[in-house]
Coordinates of C-alpha atoms in Angstrom, one line a residue:
X1 CA 72.2 32.1 -28.1
X2 CA 70.8 29.4 -30.2
X3 CA 73.7 27.2 -29.3
X4 CA 73.0 27.8 -25.6
X5 CA 69.3 26.9 -26.1
X6 CA 70.2 23.8 -28.0
X7 CA 72.6 22.7 -25.2
X8 CA 69.9 23.3 -22.5
X9 CA 67.3 21.3 -24.5
X10 CA 69.8 18.5 -25.0
X11 CA 70.8 18.5 -21.4
X12 CA 67.1 18.4 -20.3
X13 CA 66.4 15.5 -22.6
X14 CA 69.3 13.6 -21.3
X15 CA 68.1 14.1 -17.7
X16 CA 64.5 13.0 -18.6
X17 CA 65.9 10.0 -20.5
X18 CA 68.2 9.1 -17.5
X19 CA 65.3 9.5 -15.1
X20 CA 63.1 7.3 -17.2
X21 CA 65.8 4.7 -17.5
X22 CA 66.3 4.8 -13.7
X23 CA 62.6 4.3 -13.2
X24 CA 62.5 1.4 -15.6
X25 CA 65.5 -0.1 -14.0
X26 CA 63.9 0.3 -10.6
X27 CA 60.6 -1.2 -11.9
X28 CA 62.5 -4.2 -13.3
X29 CA 64.0 -4.8 -9.9
X30 CA 60.4 -5.1 -8.4
X31 CA 59.1 -8.7 -8.1
X32 CA 55.5 -9.7 -8.8
X33 CA 53.6 -12.9 -9.5
X34 CA 50.5 -13.7 -11.5
X35 CA 50.5 -17.5 -10.9
X36 CA 47.5 -17.6 -8.5
X37 CA 44.4 -15.5 -7.9
X38 CA 45.9 -14.4 -4.5
X39 CA 49.3 -13.5 -6.1
X40 CA 47.6 -11.3 -8.8
X41 CA 45.4 -9.4 -6.4
X42 CA 48.4 -9.0 -4.1
X43 CA 50.4 -7.5 -6.9
X44 CA 47.5 -5.2 -7.8
X45 CA 47.1 -3.9 -4.3
X46 CA 50.7 -3.8 -3.2
X47 CA 52.0 -1.6 -6.0
X48 CA 49.1 1.0 -5.8
X49 CA 49.7 1.9 -2.2
X50 CA 50.7 5.5 -1.5
X51 CA 54.1 4.5 0.0
X52 CA 54.7 2.0 -2.8
X53 CA 53.1 3.5 -5.9
X54 CA 54.2 1.7 -9.0
X55 CA 51.2 1.6 -11.4
X56 CA 53.4 0.1 -14.2
X57 CA 53.9 -3.0 -12.1
X58 CA 50.3 -3.1 -11.0
X59 CA 49.2 -2.8 -14.6
X60 CA 50.8 -6.2 -15.2
X61 CA 47.6 -7.7 -13.8
X62 CA 45.8 -6.5 -16.9
X63 CA 46.0 -8.8 -19.9
X64 CA 48.0 -6.8 -22.5
X65 CA 45.9 -8.3 -25.3
X66 CA 42.8 -6.5 -24.0
X67 CA 44.3 -3.1 -23.2
X68 CA 43.9 -0.5 -25.9
X69 CA 45.9 2.7 -26.6
X70 CA 48.6 1.8 -24.1
X71 CA 46.7 3.3 -21.2
X72 CA 47.1 0.4 -18.8
X73 CA 48.5 2.5 -16.0
X74 CA 45.4 4.8 -16.1
X75 CA 43.1 1.9 -16.2
X76 CA 44.7 0.1 -13.2
X77 CA 44.6 3.3 -11.1
X78 CA 41.0 3.8 -12.0
X79 CA 40.2 0.2 -11.0
X80 CA 41.8 0.7 -7.6
X81 CA 39.8 4.0 -7.2
X82 CA 36.6 2.1 -8.1
X83 CA 37.2 -0.6 -5.5
X84 CA 38.1 2.0 -2.8
X85 CA 35.2 4.3 -3.8
X86 CA 32.7 1.5 -3.6
X87 CA 34.1 0.6 -0.1
X88 CA 35.1 -2.9 -0.9
X89 CA 37.6 -4.4 1.6
X90 CA 39.6 -7.3 0.2
X91 CA 40.9 -9.9 2.6
X92 CA 44.0 -11.4 1.0
X93 CA 44.0 -14.3 3.4
X94 CA 40.7 -15.5 2.0
X95 CA 41.8 -15.5 -1.6
X96 CA 42.6 -18.9 -3.2
X97 CA 46.2 -19.9 -3.7
X98 CA 45.4 -22.7 -6.1
X99 CA 46.8 -22.0 -9.6
X100 CA 43.9 -24.1 -11.0
X101 CA 41.1 -22.6 -8.9
X102 CA 37.6 -23.1 -10.4
X103 CA 34.5 -21.1 -9.4
X104 CA 31.9 -23.6 -8.4
X105 CA 28.9 -21.4 -9.4
X106 CA 30.1 -20.8 -13.0
X107 CA 32.4 -23.9 -13.3
X108 CA 35.1 -21.6 -14.8
X109 CA 38.6 -20.6 -13.8
X110 CA 37.3 -17.3 -12.5
X111 CA 37.4 -15.3 -9.2
X112 CA 34.9 -12.5 -8.6
X113 CA 36.1 -10.0 -6.0
X114 CA 32.7 -8.8 -4.9
X115 CA 29.7 -10.5 -6.4
X116 CA 27.2 -8.1 -4.9
X117 CA 28.8 -4.6 -5.4
X118 CA 31.1 -5.2 -8.5
X119 CA 30.1 -8.4 -10.3
X120 CA 32.0 -7.3 -13.4
X121 CA 35.3 -7.1 -11.6
X122 CA 36.9 -10.6 -11.7
X123 CA 40.0 -12.5 -12.6
X124 CA 40.4 -15.1 -15.3
X125 CA 43.2 -17.5 -16.1
X126 CA 45.0 -17.0 -19.5
X127 CA 47.9 -19.1 -20.6
X128 CA 48.8 -20.1 -17.0
X129 CA 48.5 -16.6 -15.5
X130 CA 45.7 -14.9 -13.7
X131 CA 44.6 -11.5 -15.1
X132 CA 41.8 -9.1 -14.7
X133 CA 39.2 -10.2 -17.4
X134 CA 38.5 -8.5 -20.6
X135 CA 35.0 -7.7 -19.3
X136 CA 36.6 -5.9 -16.3
X137 CA 39.0 -3.9 -18.5
X138 CA 36.2 -3.0 -20.9
X139 CA 33.9 -1.8 -18.0
X140 CA 36.5 0.2 -16.0
X141 CA 35.7 3.7 -17.6
X142 CA 32.0 3.2 -17.2
X143 CA 32.3 1.9 -13.6
X144 CA 34.6 4.8 -12.7
X145 CA 32.1 7.3 -14.0
X146 CA 29.4 5.7 -11.9
X147 CA 31.4 5.8 -8.7
X148 CA 32.7 9.3 -9.3
X149 CA 29.8 11.1 -11.1
X150 CA 29.5 14.8 -12.1
X151 CA 33.2 15.1 -12.8
X152 CA 34.2 14.5 -9.2
X153 CA 37.1 12.3 -10.4
X154 CA 38.9 15.5 -11.5
X155 CA 39.0 16.6 -7.8
X156 CA 41.1 13.5 -7.1
X157 CA 43.9 14.9 -9.3
X158 CA 43.7 18.4 -7.7
X159 CA 43.2 17.9 -4.0
X160 CA 46.3 15.7 -3.3
X161 CA 48.5 18.5 -4.7
X162 CA 47.4 20.8 -1.9
X163 CA 49.8 19.2 0.6
X164 CA 51.3 15.9 1.7
X165 CA 51.6 16.5 5.5
X166 CA 49.8 13.9 7.6
X167 CA 47.9 14.5 10.9
X168 CA 46.0 11.7 12.7
X169 CA 46.6 9.4 9.7
X170 CA 45.1 11.8 7.1
X171 CA 46.7 14.5 4.9
X172 CA 46.0 18.1 5.5
X173 CA 43.9 18.4 2.3
X174 CA 41.7 15.5 3.6
X175 CA 41.1 17.3 6.9
X176 CA 40.2 20.5 5.0
X177 CA 37.9 18.7 2.6
X178 CA 36.1 16.9 5.4
X179 CA 35.5 20.2 7.2
X180 CA 34.3 21.9 3.9
X181 CA 32.0 18.9 3.2
X182 CA 30.5 19.0 6.8
X183 CA 29.8 22.7 6.5
X184 CA 28.3 22.2 3.0
X185 CA 26.0 19.5 4.3
X186 CA 24.8 21.6 7.3
X187 CA 24.0 24.5 5.0
X188 CA 22.0 22.4 2.6
X189 CA 20.1 20.8 5.4
X190 CA 19.3 24.2 6.9
X191 CA 18.3 25.5 3.5
X192 CA 15.9 22.6 2.8
X193 CA 14.5 22.8 6.3
X194 CA 13.8 26.5 5.8
X195 CA 12.1 25.9 2.4
X196 CA 9.8 23.3 4.0
X197 CA 9.2 25.0 7.3
X198 CA 8.7 28.5 6.1
X199 CA 7.8 28.7 2.4
X200 CA 5.8 25.5 1.9
X201 CA 4.1 25.7 5.3
X202 CA 3.0 29.3 4.8
X203 CA 1.9 28.6 1.3
X204 CA -0.3 25.7 2.4
X205 CA -1.5 27.6 5.4
X206 CA -2.8 30.4 3.3
X207 CA -4.7 28.0 1.1
X208 CA -6.4 26.4 4.1
X209 CA -4.3 23.3 4.4
X210 CA -2.7 24.1 7.8
X211 CA -3.4 20.7 9.3
X212 CA -2.0 18.9 6.3
X213 CA 1.1 21.0 6.4
X214 CA 1.5 20.6 10.2
X215 CA 0.8 16.9 10.4
X216 CA 2.2 15.6 7.1
X217 CA 4.4 18.0 5.2
X218 CA 6.6 19.1 8.1
X219 CA 7.4 15.6 9.3
X220 CA 8.5 14.7 5.8
X221 CA 10.9 17.7 5.6
X222 CA 13.6 16.4 7.9
X223 CA 14.0 12.9 6.5
X224 CA 13.8 14.3 3.0
X225 CA 16.6 16.9 3.6
X226 CA 18.7 14.3 5.4
X227 CA 18.3 12.0 2.3
X228 CA 19.6 14.8 0.1
X229 CA 22.6 15.3 2.5
X230 CA 23.4 11.6 2.5
X231 CA 23.2 11.5 -1.3
X232 CA 25.7 14.4 -1.4
X233 CA 28.0 12.5 1.0
X234 CA 27.8 9.4 -1.2
X235 CA 29.1 11.5 -4.2
X236 CA 31.9 13.2 -2.4
X237 CA 33.2 10.7 0.3
X238 CA 35.0 8.5 -2.3
X239 CA 36.9 11.6 -3.5
X240 CA 38.4 12.0 0.0
X241 CA 40.4 8.7 -0.5
X242 CA 40.1 7.8 3.1
X243 CA 41.8 4.7 4.5
X244 CA 40.0 1.6 3.2
X245 CA 38.9 0.5 6.7
X246 CA 37.2 3.8 7.3
X247 CA 35.9 4.0 3.8
X248 CA 34.4 0.6 4.0
X249 CA 32.2 1.2 7.0
X250 CA 31.4 4.8 6.1
X251 CA 30.1 4.0 2.6
X252 CA 28.3 1.0 4.0
X253 CA 26.5 3.2 6.5
X254 CA 25.7 5.9 3.9
X255 CA 24.4 3.4 1.4
X256 CA 22.0 2.0 4.1
X257 CA 20.8 5.5 5.2
X258 CA 19.5 6.3 1.7
X259 CA 16.7 3.6 1.7
X260 CA 16.2 4.3 5.4
X261 CA 15.3 8.0 4.9
X262 CA 13.5 7.1 1.6
X263 CA 11.4 4.6 3.6
X264 CA 10.6 7.3 6.2
X265 CA 9.6 9.8 3.5
X266 CA 7.3 7.3 1.6
X267 CA 5.8 6.2 4.9
X268 CA 4.8 9.8 5.7
X269 CA 3.6 10.4 2.2
X270 CA 1.1 7.5 2.6
X271 CA -0.6 9.6 5.2
X272 CA -1.0 12.4 2.7
X273 CA -2.4 9.9 0.1
X274 CA -4.7 8.5 2.8
X275 CA -6.0 12.0 3.6
X276 CA -6.8 12.6 0.0
X277 CA -8.5 9.2 -0.4
X278 CA -10.6 9.9 2.7
X279 CA -11.7 13.2 1.2
X280 CA -12.8 11.4 -1.9
X281 CA -14.5 8.7 0.1
X282 CA -16.5 11.3 2.0
X283 CA -18.0 12.4 -1.2
X284 CA -19.4 9.0 -2.2
X285 CA -22.7 7.6 -0.9
X286 CA -21.1 4.3 0.1
X287 CA -19.9 4.1 3.7
X288 CA -17.7 1.1 2.9
X289 CA -15.2 3.4 1.3
X290 CA -14.7 5.1 4.6
X291 CA -13.8 1.7 6.0
X292 CA -11.5 0.7 3.1
X293 CA -9.2 3.7 3.3
X294 CA -7.7 3.0 6.7
X295 CA -7.2 -0.6 5.7
X296 CA -5.5 0.4 2.5
X297 CA -3.3 2.8 4.4
X298 CA -2.2 0.0 6.8
X299 CA -1.5 -2.4 4.0
X300 CA 0.6 0.2 2.1
X301 CA 2.6 1.1 5.2
X302 CA 3.4 -2.5 5.9
X303 CA 4.4 -3.0 2.3
X304 CA 6.7 0.1 2.4
X305 CA 8.3 -1.1 5.7
X306 CA 9.0 -4.6 4.3
X307 CA 10.4 -3.3 1.0
X308 CA 12.5 -0.6 2.8
X309 CA 13.8 -3.2 5.2
X310 CA 14.9 -5.5 2.3
X311 CA 16.6 -2.5 0.6
X312 CA 18.5 -1.6 3.8
X313 CA 19.7 -5.2 4.1
X314 CA 20.8 -5.2 0.5
X315 CA 22.8 -2.0 1.0
X316 CA 24.4 -3.5 4.1
X317 CA 25.6 -6.3 1.7
X318 CA 23.4 -9.1 3.1
X319 CA 22.4 -11.7 0.6
X320 CA 18.7 -11.1 0.5
X321 CA 18.2 -13.9 -2.1
X322 CA 18.8 -16.4 0.6
X323 CA 16.6 -14.4 3.0
X324 CA 13.8 -14.3 0.6
X325 CA 14.1 -18.0 -0.1
X326 CA 13.9 -18.6 3.7
X327 CA 10.9 -16.3 4.0
X328 CA 9.2 -18.2 1.2
X329 CA 9.7 -21.5 3.0
X330 CA 8.7 -20.0 6.3
X331 CA 5.7 -18.4 4.6
X332 CA 4.6 -21.7 3.3
X333 CA 4.8 -23.3 6.7
X334 CA 3.0 -20.3 8.2
X335 CA 0.3 -20.5 5.6
X336 CA -0.3 -24.1 6.5
X337 CA -0.4 -23.3 10.2
X338 CA -2.6 -20.3 9.8
X339 CA -5.1 -21.4 7.2
X340 CA -8.1 -19.9 9.0
X341 CA -6.3 -16.5 9.4
X342 CA -5.5 -16.4 5.7
X343 CA -9.0 -17.5 4.8
X344 CA -10.4 -14.7 6.9
X345 CA -8.0 -12.2 5.2
X346 CA -9.1 -13.2 1.7
X347 CA -12.7 -13.1 3.0
X348 CA -12.2 -9.5 4.1
X349 CA -10.8 -8.7 0.6
X350 CA -13.9 -10.2 -1.0
X351 CA -16.2 -8.2 1.3
X352 CA -14.2 -5.0 0.7
X353 CA -14.1 -5.3 -3.1
X354 CA -17.3 -7.2 -3.8
X355 CA -19.3 -5.0 -1.4
X356 CA -22.2 -7.3 -0.4
X357 CA -23.0 -4.7 2.3
X358 CA -21.6 -1.5 3.7
X359 CA -21.3 0.1 7.1
X360 CA -24.8 0.8 8.6
X361 CA -26.6 -1.9 6.5
X362 CA -29.1 -4.2 8.2
X363 CA -28.1 -7.7 7.2
X364 CA -29.3 -11.3 7.9
X365 CA -26.8 -14.1 7.5
X366 CA -27.8 -17.4 9.1
X367 CA -28.4 -16.7 12.8
X368 CA -26.9 -13.2 12.5
X369 CA -29.3 -10.4 12.3
X370 CA -28.3 -6.8 12.9
X371 CA -26.5 -3.7 11.6
X372 CA -22.9 -3.7 10.3
X373 CA -20.7 -1.5 12.4
X374 CA -17.1 -2.4 11.3
X375 CA -15.3 -4.5 8.7
X376 CA -11.8 -5.4 9.6
X377 CA -9.0 -7.6 8.3
X378 CA -10.1 -10.6 10.2
X379 CA -13.7 -10.1 11.2
X380 CA -16.9 -8.1 10.8
X381 CA -18.8 -6.7 13.8
X382 CA -22.6 -6.7 13.7
X383 CA -24.7 -4.9 16.2
X384 CA -27.9 -6.9 16.9
X385 CA -31.3 -5.5 17.8
X386 CA -30.7 -6.7 21.3
X387 CA -27.8 -4.2 21.3
X388 CA -25.2 -7.0 21.6
X389 CA -22.2 -7.1 19.3
X390 CA -21.4 -10.2 17.2
X391 CA -18.0 -10.7 15.8
X392 CA -18.1 -12.9 12.7
X393 CA -14.9 -14.2 10.9
X394 CA -14.8 -12.8 7.4
X395 CA -14.0 -16.2 6.0
X396 CA -17.2 -17.6 7.4
X397 CA -19.2 -14.6 6.4
X398 CA -17.9 -14.8 2.8
X399 CA -19.3 -18.3 2.5
X400 CA -22.7 -17.5 3.8
X401 CA -25.8 -16.2 2.0
X402 CA -26.2 -12.6 3.1
X403 CA -29.6 -10.9 3.0
X404 CA -28.8 -7.2 2.8
X405 CA -31.9 -5.4 3.9
X406 CA -30.0 -2.1 3.6
X407 CA -30.0 -2.5 -0.2
X408 CA -33.7 -2.8 -0.5
X409 CA -35.3 -0.1 -2.6
X410 CA -38.7 -0.7 -1.0
X411 CA -39.6 -2.1 2.4
X412 CA -42.8 -4.2 2.5
X413 CA -45.5 -3.4 5.0
X414 CA -48.3 -6.1 5.2
X415 CA -51.1 -6.3 7.8
X416 CA -54.7 -7.4 8.0
X417 CA -57.3 -4.8 9.1
X418 CA -60.2 -6.5 10.8
X419 CA -63.6 -4.9 11.1
X420 CA -66.8 -6.1 12.8
X421 CA -69.5 -8.2 11.0
X422 CA -72.1 -5.6 11.4
X423 CA -70.3 -3.2 9.1
X424 CA -72.5 -2.5 6.0
X425 CA -71.1 -3.1 2.6
X426 CA -71.1 0.6 1.5
X427 CA -68.9 1.4 4.5
X428 CA -66.5 -1.4 3.6
X429 CA -66.2 0.0 0.1
X430 CA -65.7 3.5 1.4
X431 CA -63.1 2.3 3.9
X432 CA -61.1 0.5 1.3
X433 CA -61.2 3.5 -1.0
X434 CA -60.0 5.7 1.9
X435 CA -57.1 3.3 2.6
X436 CA -56.0 3.5 -1.1
X437 CA -56.1 7.3 -0.9
X438 CA -53.8 7.2 2.2
X439 CA -51.3 5.2 0.2
X440 CA -51.5 7.5 -2.8
X441 CA -51.1 10.7 -0.8
X442 CA -48.2 9.5 1.5
X443 CA -44.8 10.8 0.3
X444 CA -42.9 7.6 1.0
X445 CA -45.1 4.8 -0.4
X446 CA -44.8 3.0 -3.7
X447 CA -47.6 4.2 -6.0
X448 CA -47.3 1.8 -8.9
X449 CA -47.9 -1.4 -6.8
X450 CA -50.0 -2.1 -3.7
X451 CA -53.0 -4.3 -2.8
X452 CA -55.8 -3.2 -0.6
X453 CA -58.9 -5.5 -0.7
X454 CA -61.6 -6.9 1.4
X455 CA -60.5 -10.5 1.0
X456 CA -61.6 -12.7 3.9
X457 CA -64.4 -13.4 6.4
X458 CA -62.8 -14.9 9.4
X459 CA -64.4 -16.4 12.6
X460 CA -64.9 -13.1 14.3
X461 CA -64.2 -10.4 11.7
X462 CA -64.3 -9.1 8.2
X463 CA -60.7 -8.9 6.9
X464 CA -59.1 -6.3 4.7
X465 CA -55.7 -7.0 3.3
X466 CA -53.3 -4.0 3.5
X467 CA -50.2 -4.8 1.4
X468 CA -48.0 -1.8 0.5
X469 CA -44.3 -0.8 0.0
X470 CA -42.3 2.0 1.7
X471 CA -39.5 3.7 -0.2
X472 CA -37.1 4.4 2.8
X473 CA -33.4 3.5 3.3
X474 CA -33.3 2.7 7.0
X475 CA -35.2 0.6 9.5
X476 CA -35.8 3.7 11.7
X477 CA -37.5 5.6 8.9
X478 CA -39.5 2.5 8.1
X479 CA -40.9 2.4 11.6
X480 CA -41.6 6.1 11.5
X481 CA -43.7 6.0 8.3
X482 CA -45.5 2.8 9.4
X483 CA -46.6 4.7 12.5
X484 CA -47.8 7.6 10.4
X485 CA -49.8 5.2 8.1
X486 CA -51.4 3.3 11.0
X487 CA -52.5 6.5 12.7
X488 CA -54.0 7.7 9.4
X489 CA -55.9 4.4 9.2
X490 CA -57.3 4.8 12.7
X491 CA -58.4 8.4 12.0
X492 CA -60.1 7.2 8.8
X493 CA -62.0 4.4 10.7
X494 CA -63.1 6.8 13.4
X495 CA -64.4 9.3 10.9
X496 CA -66.4 6.7 9.1
X497 CA -67.7 5.1 12.3
X498 CA -66.1 1.7 11.6
X499 CA -65.4 -0.6 14.5
X500 CA -62.3 -2.8 14.6
X501 CA -63.1 -6.4 15.4
X502 CA -61.5 -8.4 18.1
X503 CA -62.0 -12.1 19.2
X504 CA -65.5 -12.5 20.9
X505 CA -67.8 -15.3 21.9
X506 CA -71.6 -15.3 22.1
X507 CA -73.6 -17.6 24.3
X508 CA -76.8 -18.5 22.6
X509 CA -79.7 -20.1 24.4
X510 CA -82.2 -21.6 22.0
X511 CA -85.3 -21.7 24.2
X512 CA -86.6 -19.9 27.3
X513 CA -89.9 -20.9 29.1
X514 CA -92.8 -18.8 27.9
X515 CA -90.6 -17.1 25.2
X516 CA -90.5 -17.7 21.4
X517 CA -87.7 -19.7 20.1
X518 CA -84.4 -17.9 19.2
X519 CA -83.6 -20.3 16.4
X520 CA -83.7 -18.6 13.0
X521 CA -86.5 -19.4 10.6
X522 CA -85.3 -20.2 7.1
X523 CA -87.3 -19.5 3.9
X524 CA -88.6 -22.3 1.7
X525 CA -86.8 -23.3 -1.5
X526 CA -89.0 -21.2 -3.8
X527 CA -88.6 -18.1 -1.7
X528 CA -84.8 -18.5 -1.6
X529 CA -84.6 -18.8 -5.4
X530 CA -86.6 -15.6 -5.8
X531 CA -84.4 -13.7 -3.4
X532 CA -81.2 -14.8 -5.2
X533 CA -82.7 -13.7 -8.5
X534 CA -83.6 -10.3 -7.2
X535 CA -80.1 -9.9 -5.6
X536 CA -78.3 -10.4 -8.9
X537 CA -80.8 -8.2 -10.7
X538 CA -80.0 -5.4 -8.3
X539 CA -76.3 -6.1 -8.6
X540 CA -76.4 -5.8 -12.4
X541 CA -78.5 -2.6 -12.3
X542 CA -75.9 -1.1 -9.8
X543 CA -73.1 -1.9 -12.3
X544 CA -75.0 -0.4 -15.2

């Protein structure tokens, strides 16, 4: 029995050794070249095809001095899987055939296969032959893990064993895997949609946020769930090992869809942020915040669209560096051509952040006098007291001196009250005291500073200065309280029997025949001095 077992083992070993020798003999018959970059890449791709799979020959493109643990065949297969999984399509006709080819950007004998997607995968010349660089060999395991995350690379060893029959250019296991992946994506999309449509919507609805859920949350649900599905496809599509032509365009499309749906989600989320900012602005006293929020929303949306567009172009493998350089040059030319527009834009920023006025304020700036209605990106609209609307460029407004009447704590009210010359002095004193009491008792007047004095004797009247301040925020309230005070003054004058003066003329005839003269008779000097003395004595006694 032992002898029979020994014979079987020996026979099996002989067969394995014979098969290995046959394989090595067959490999030795295969030709390859490493003399030019094109020859090396051709060797690499040719001997890793399904119908011509010879990894030992393809591994000749790896420099033996940089391969550790004799795992060159595993590394070369992983490198091919990295290139296919990334969706890079190599055109052999465009590869250089010059043995002394030099890269103009690095000035080295080097050839990068894809500078955008795989900058670490490149060839270098060593001792007259072109090999994959030591950097490439070192980074193969890490890059393979990045292209096939979460252990999906193990599926590549299991799925091909399910069958080798081909139908429409694909193996049976590939058709089955595609069907399973499609069903899985549909189920995940339906599940996420259900979570958003039912659970989150109902939760927000119960808490009184029905409009937020309907207008903002639900519209985000579809692009968000689609972004999750696209991310799932990006992980599993490389495992399917589809033909490189199909893989190239499919992965290109999937990579572009991720920033597309991401942009859509962020764009919708800005509406939610704007809604929250508007709620906060409503709680502040400033009306300028209500104007800033829509402008900030527009700026954020424009920024998101621009960044999203650049990300999509990047995923479509456009060189956005050249595009950004072109935009910078074009932007400089545009800035020179649109200086006034840019000036107005920065003027609007100064107005929004410096806040020299807010919506509803009465302002005076040069010839402009009215109430601010709207502050936009380019201009500010002011409603005049003639009910016309003036549109002022923000750049011009930012350079002007703006008198903001809306920020006044007090509004001045100054007038002169004229009374007739026949008003006795004690009534004048009583009248001025009554005017002061009107100010003291009025709820909207400044009590710590006002001036009410009999201060002038004009051509036809005795003048009382009435100089006070009203503590009101708007012009309408100012007019209302002015009216109340003026009516109180008229009532006081009526109660005291005081007559308001108005311009009059008196025709005076000095003499009439048979009548005494109307010319006044003046006292002599001694009598005048006596009257002056008695006047001041009476005045001092009144004071004491």
